[in-house]
Coordinates of C-alpha atoms in Angstrom, one line a residue:
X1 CA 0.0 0.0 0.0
X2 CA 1.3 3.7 -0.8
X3 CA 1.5 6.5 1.8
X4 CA -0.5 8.8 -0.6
X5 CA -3.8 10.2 -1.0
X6 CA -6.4 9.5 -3.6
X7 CA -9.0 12.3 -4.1
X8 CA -11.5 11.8 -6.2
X9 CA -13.5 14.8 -8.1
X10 CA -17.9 14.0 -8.9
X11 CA -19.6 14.8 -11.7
X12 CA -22.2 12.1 -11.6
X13 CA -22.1 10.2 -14.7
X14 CA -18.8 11.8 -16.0
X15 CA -17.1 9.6 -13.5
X16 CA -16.9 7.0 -16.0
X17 CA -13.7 8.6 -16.7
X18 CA -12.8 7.9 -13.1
X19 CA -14.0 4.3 -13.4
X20 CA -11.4 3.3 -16.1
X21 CA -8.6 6.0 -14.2
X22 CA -9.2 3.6 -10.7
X23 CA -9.6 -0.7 -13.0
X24 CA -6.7 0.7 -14.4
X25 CA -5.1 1.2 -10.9
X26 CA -6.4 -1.8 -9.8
X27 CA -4.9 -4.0 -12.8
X28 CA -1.4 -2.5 -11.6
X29 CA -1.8 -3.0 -8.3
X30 CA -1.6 0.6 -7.4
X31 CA -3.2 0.8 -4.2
X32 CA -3.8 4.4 -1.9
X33 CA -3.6 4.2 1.7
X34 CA -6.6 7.4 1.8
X35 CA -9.1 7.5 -0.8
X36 CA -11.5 10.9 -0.6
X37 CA -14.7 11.1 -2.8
X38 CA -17.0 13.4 -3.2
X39 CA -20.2 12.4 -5.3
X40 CA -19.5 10.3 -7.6
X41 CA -15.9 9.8 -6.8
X42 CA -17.2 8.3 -3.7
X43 CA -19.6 5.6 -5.8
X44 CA -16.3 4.8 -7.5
X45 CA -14.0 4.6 -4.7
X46 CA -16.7 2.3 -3.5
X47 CA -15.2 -0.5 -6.0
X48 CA -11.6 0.6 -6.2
X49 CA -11.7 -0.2 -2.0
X50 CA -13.3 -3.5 -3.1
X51 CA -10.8 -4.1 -5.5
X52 CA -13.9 -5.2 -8.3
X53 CA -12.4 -3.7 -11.3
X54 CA -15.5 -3.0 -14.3
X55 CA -18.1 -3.0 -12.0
X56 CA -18.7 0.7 -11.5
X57 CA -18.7 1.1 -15.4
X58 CA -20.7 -2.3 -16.0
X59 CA -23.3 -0.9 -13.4
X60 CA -23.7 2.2 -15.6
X61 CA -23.7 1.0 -18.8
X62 CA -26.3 -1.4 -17.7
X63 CA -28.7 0.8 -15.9
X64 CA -28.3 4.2 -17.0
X65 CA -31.6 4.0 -19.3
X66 CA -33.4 2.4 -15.9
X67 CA -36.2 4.5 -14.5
X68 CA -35.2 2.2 -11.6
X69 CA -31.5 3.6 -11.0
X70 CA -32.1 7.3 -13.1
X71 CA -35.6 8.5 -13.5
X72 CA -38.8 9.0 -12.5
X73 CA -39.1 6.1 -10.5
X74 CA -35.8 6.8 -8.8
X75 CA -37.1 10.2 -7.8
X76 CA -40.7 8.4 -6.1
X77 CA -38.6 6.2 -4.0
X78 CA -36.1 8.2 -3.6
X79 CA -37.0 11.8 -3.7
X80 CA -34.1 12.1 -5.6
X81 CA -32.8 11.5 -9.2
X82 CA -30.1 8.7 -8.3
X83 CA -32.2 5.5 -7.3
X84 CA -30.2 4.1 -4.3
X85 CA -32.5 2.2 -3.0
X86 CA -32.1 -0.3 -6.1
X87 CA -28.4 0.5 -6.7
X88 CA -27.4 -0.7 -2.8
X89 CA -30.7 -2.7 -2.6
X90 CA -31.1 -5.4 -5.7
X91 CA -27.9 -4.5 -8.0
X92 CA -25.5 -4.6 -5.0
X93 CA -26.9 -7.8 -3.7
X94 CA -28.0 -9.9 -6.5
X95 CA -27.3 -8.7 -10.0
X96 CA -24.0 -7.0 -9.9
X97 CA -23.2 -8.4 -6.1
X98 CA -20.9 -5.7 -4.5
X99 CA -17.8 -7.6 -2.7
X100 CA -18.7 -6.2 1.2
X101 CA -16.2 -8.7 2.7
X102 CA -13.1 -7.1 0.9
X103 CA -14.5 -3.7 1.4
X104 CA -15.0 -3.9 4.9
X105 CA -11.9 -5.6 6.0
X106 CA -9.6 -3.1 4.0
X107 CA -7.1 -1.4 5.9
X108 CA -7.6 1.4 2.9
X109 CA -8.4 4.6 4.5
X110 CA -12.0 5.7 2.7
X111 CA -13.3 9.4 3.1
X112 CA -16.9 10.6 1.9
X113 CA -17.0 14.7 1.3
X114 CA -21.0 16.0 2.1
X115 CA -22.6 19.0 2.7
X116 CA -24.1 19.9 6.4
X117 CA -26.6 22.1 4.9
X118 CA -27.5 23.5 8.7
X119 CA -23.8 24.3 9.1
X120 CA -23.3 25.0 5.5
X121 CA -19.7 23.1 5.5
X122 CA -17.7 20.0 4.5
X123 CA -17.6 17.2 6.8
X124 CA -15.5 14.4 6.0
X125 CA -17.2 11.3 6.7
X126 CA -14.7 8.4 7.5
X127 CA -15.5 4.7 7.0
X128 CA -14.5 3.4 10.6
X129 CA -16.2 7.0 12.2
X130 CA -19.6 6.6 10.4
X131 CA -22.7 4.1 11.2
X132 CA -24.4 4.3 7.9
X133 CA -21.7 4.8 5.0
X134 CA -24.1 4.0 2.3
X135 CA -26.4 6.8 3.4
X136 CA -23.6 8.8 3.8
X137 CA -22.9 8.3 -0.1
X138 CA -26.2 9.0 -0.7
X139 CA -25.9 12.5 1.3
X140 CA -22.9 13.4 -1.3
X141 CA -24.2 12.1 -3.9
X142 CA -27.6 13.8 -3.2
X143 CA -27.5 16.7 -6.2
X144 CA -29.1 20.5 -5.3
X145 CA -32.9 20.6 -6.2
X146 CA -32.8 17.4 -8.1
X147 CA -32.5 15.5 -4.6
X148 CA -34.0 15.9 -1.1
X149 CA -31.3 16.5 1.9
X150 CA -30.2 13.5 3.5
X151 CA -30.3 13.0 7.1
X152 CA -27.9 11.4 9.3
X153 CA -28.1 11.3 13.3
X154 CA -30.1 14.4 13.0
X155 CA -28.5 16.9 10.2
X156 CA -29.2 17.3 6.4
X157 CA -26.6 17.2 4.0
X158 CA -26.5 17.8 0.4
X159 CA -23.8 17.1 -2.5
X160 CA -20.3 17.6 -1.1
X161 CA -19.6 19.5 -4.3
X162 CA -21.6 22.4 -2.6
X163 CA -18.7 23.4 -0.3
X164 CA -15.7 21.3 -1.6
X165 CA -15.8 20.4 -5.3
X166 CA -12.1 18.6 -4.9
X167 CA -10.9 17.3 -1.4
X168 CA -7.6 18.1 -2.0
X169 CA -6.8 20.5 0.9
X170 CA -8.3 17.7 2.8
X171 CA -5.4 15.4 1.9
X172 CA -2.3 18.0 2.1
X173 CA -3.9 18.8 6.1
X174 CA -3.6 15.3 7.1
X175 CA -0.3 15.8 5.8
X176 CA 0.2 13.5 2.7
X177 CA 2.9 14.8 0.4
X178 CA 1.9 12.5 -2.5
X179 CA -1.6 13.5 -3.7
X180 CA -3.2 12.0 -7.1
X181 CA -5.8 14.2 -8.2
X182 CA -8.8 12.4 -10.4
X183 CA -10.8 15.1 -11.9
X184 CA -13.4 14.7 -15.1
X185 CA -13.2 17.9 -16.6
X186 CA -10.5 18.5 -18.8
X187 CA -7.6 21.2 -17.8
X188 CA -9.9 24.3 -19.6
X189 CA -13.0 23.9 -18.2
X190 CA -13.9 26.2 -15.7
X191 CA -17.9 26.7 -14.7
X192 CA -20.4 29.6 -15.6
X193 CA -21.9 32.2 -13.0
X194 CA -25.1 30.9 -11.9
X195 CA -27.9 32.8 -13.4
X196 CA -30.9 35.0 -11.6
X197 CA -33.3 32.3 -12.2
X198 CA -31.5 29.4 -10.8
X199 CA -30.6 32.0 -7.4
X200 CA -34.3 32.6 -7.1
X201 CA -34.7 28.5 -7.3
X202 CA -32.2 28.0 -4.4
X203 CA -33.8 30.9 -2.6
X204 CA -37.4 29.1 -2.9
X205 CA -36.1 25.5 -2.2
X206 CA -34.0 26.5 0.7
X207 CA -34.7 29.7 2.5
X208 CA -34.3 28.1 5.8
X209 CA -30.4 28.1 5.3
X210 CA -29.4 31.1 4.3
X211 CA -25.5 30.4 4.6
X212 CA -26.7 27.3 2.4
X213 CA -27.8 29.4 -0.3
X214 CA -24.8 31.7 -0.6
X215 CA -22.3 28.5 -1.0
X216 CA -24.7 27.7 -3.4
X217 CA -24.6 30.5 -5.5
X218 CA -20.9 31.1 -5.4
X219 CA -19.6 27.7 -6.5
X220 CA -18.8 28.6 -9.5
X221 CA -16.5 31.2 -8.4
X222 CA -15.2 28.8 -5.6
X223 CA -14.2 25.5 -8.0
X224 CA -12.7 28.0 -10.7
X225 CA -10.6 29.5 -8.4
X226 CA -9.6 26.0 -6.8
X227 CA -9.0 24.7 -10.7
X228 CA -6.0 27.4 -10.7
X229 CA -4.6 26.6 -7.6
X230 CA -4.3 22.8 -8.7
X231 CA -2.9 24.0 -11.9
X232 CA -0.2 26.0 -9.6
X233 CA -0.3 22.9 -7.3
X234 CA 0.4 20.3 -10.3
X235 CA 3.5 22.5 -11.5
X236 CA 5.2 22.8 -8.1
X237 CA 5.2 18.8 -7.9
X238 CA 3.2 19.0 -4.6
X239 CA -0.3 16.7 -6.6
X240 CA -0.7 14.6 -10.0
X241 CA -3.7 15.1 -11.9
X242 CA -5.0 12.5 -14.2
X243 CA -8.0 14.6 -16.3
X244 CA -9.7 14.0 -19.4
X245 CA -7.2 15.8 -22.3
X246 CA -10.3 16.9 -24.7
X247 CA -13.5 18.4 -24.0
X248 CA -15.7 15.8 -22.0
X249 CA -19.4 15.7 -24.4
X250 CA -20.7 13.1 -21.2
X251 CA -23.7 14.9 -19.3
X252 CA -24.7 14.3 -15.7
X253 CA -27.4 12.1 -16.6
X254 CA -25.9 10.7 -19.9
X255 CA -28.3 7.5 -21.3
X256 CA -26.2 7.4 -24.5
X257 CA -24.2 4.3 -23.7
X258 CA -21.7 4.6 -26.4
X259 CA -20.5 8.0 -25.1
X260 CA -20.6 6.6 -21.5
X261 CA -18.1 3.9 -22.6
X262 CA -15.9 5.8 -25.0
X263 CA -15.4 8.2 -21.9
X264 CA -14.8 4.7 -19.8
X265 CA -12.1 3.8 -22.4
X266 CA -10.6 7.3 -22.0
X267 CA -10.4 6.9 -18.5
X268 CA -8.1 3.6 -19.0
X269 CA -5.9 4.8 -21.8
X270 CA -5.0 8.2 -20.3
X271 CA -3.9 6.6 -17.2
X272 CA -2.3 4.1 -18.7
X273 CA -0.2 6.9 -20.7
X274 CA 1.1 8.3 -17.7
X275 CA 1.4 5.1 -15.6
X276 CA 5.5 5.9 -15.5
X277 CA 5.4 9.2 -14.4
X278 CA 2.7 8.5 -12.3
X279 CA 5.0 5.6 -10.5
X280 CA 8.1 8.1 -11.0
X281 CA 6.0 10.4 -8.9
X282 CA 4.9 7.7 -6.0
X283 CA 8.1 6.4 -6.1
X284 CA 6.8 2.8 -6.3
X285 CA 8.3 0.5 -9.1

């Protein structure tokens, strides 16, 4: 296992990209003592810490056009877009069976980012500190209007993206000086201002936290500004960023299964590019 961080970006069904990044880890036997995930990166890191490489991408290419996983069903059972009753429910236990022996009895350090929407902050959710680690990747994952707060032992949370997009201060404060960075965006993106109508939204569907609201309608500003200091972060040696080198065309909800696997396929040959430097970088052989 290698002193070093993992820290996984979100970006719901862009994480394919992360899924081949982390099989491709996997197949070289590249394994972090921390992994930290926010949103998506958490679903993934779910099956990197259980060592089952494909099954993140298999579970997406399979059920991405099911109402059951993404949809209007998801939503009724869910009161949210992301159906995880039937992802951790009937895919995790009988037709994609997730490997909970391996998971639990890693010695892997695994970190969830989410949003205390009374607090309006980060709180990292650690797997031997928390009772319920599948609702607590359901509170991350748990997108802004598109999915009802999540409680756990009495506070809401929200998408861990609301506060911290990228853990990666989270990683150089517990004081790991080899950080791999996973993002799915590639190194020009940077996010628009949020429009008038979408403040009034946030205003209507949360004017009981106010501090809520204005992390809300500054995280643009916020992730931009943290995509230059990883940039600055990157060149001083101090992380390594593995990112997607074009324009990524994969949207949140993406049903087009093609796209969802070409990005998949990116994922794996990217990181397969830089495997030497990457090792160079860890110091591992």
């Amino acid at each position: 296992m290698i002193k070093a961080a993992l820290v996984l970006e979100g970006g719901a069904l862009r994480g394919m990209y992360t899924s081949g990044v982390l099989d491709t880890f996997l197949k070289n036997n590249i394994e972090f003592e921390a992994v930290a995930g926010v949103s998506a990166g958490a679903l993934n890191a779910m099956n990197y810490i259980s060592k089952q490489i494909g099954r993140s991408a298999k579970i997406n290419l399979e059920f991405c056009d099911d109402p059951r996983y993404i949809g209007r069903k998801a939503f009724i059972r869910n009161k949210g877009i992301i159906g995880y009753d039937y992802l951790f429910g009937d895919i995790s236990k009988n037709k994609i069976p997730f490997d909970y022996n391996t998971f639990e009895n890693t010695k892997q350090r695994y970190i969830i980012v989410a949003t205390n929407c009374e607090k309006a902050q980060t709180e990292y959710l650690e797997k031997n500190n928390c009772n319920d680690l599948f609702k607590a990747v359901q509170a991350s994952s748990s997108m802004p209007l598109a999915s009802a707060m999540v409680e756990i032992n009495g506070n809401h949370y929200l998408d861990g993206a609301v506060t911290t997009s990228i853990p990666v201060d989270w990683a150089l404060e517990q004081g790991y000086d080899k950080i791999v960075v996973v993002l799915t965006r590639d190194k020009t993106y940077r996010k628009p201002l949020i429009s008038g109508k979408m403040k009034k939204l946030y205003k209507l569907a949360y004017h009981k936290y106010p501090a809520l609201i204005e992390k809300l309608n500054t995280m643009p500003e916020r992730y931009n500004k943290l995509q230059e200091r990883l940039l600055n972060l990157e060149k001083e040696g101090k992380i390594f960023i593995i990112r997607p080198k074009t324009k990524v065309n994969v949207s949140r909800l993406e049903k087009d299964k093609t796209k969802l696997d070409n990005l998949y396929k990116e994922g794996i040959a990217e990181t397969e590019e830089c495997l030497n430097e990457l090792k160079k970088y860890l110091e591992i052989n």
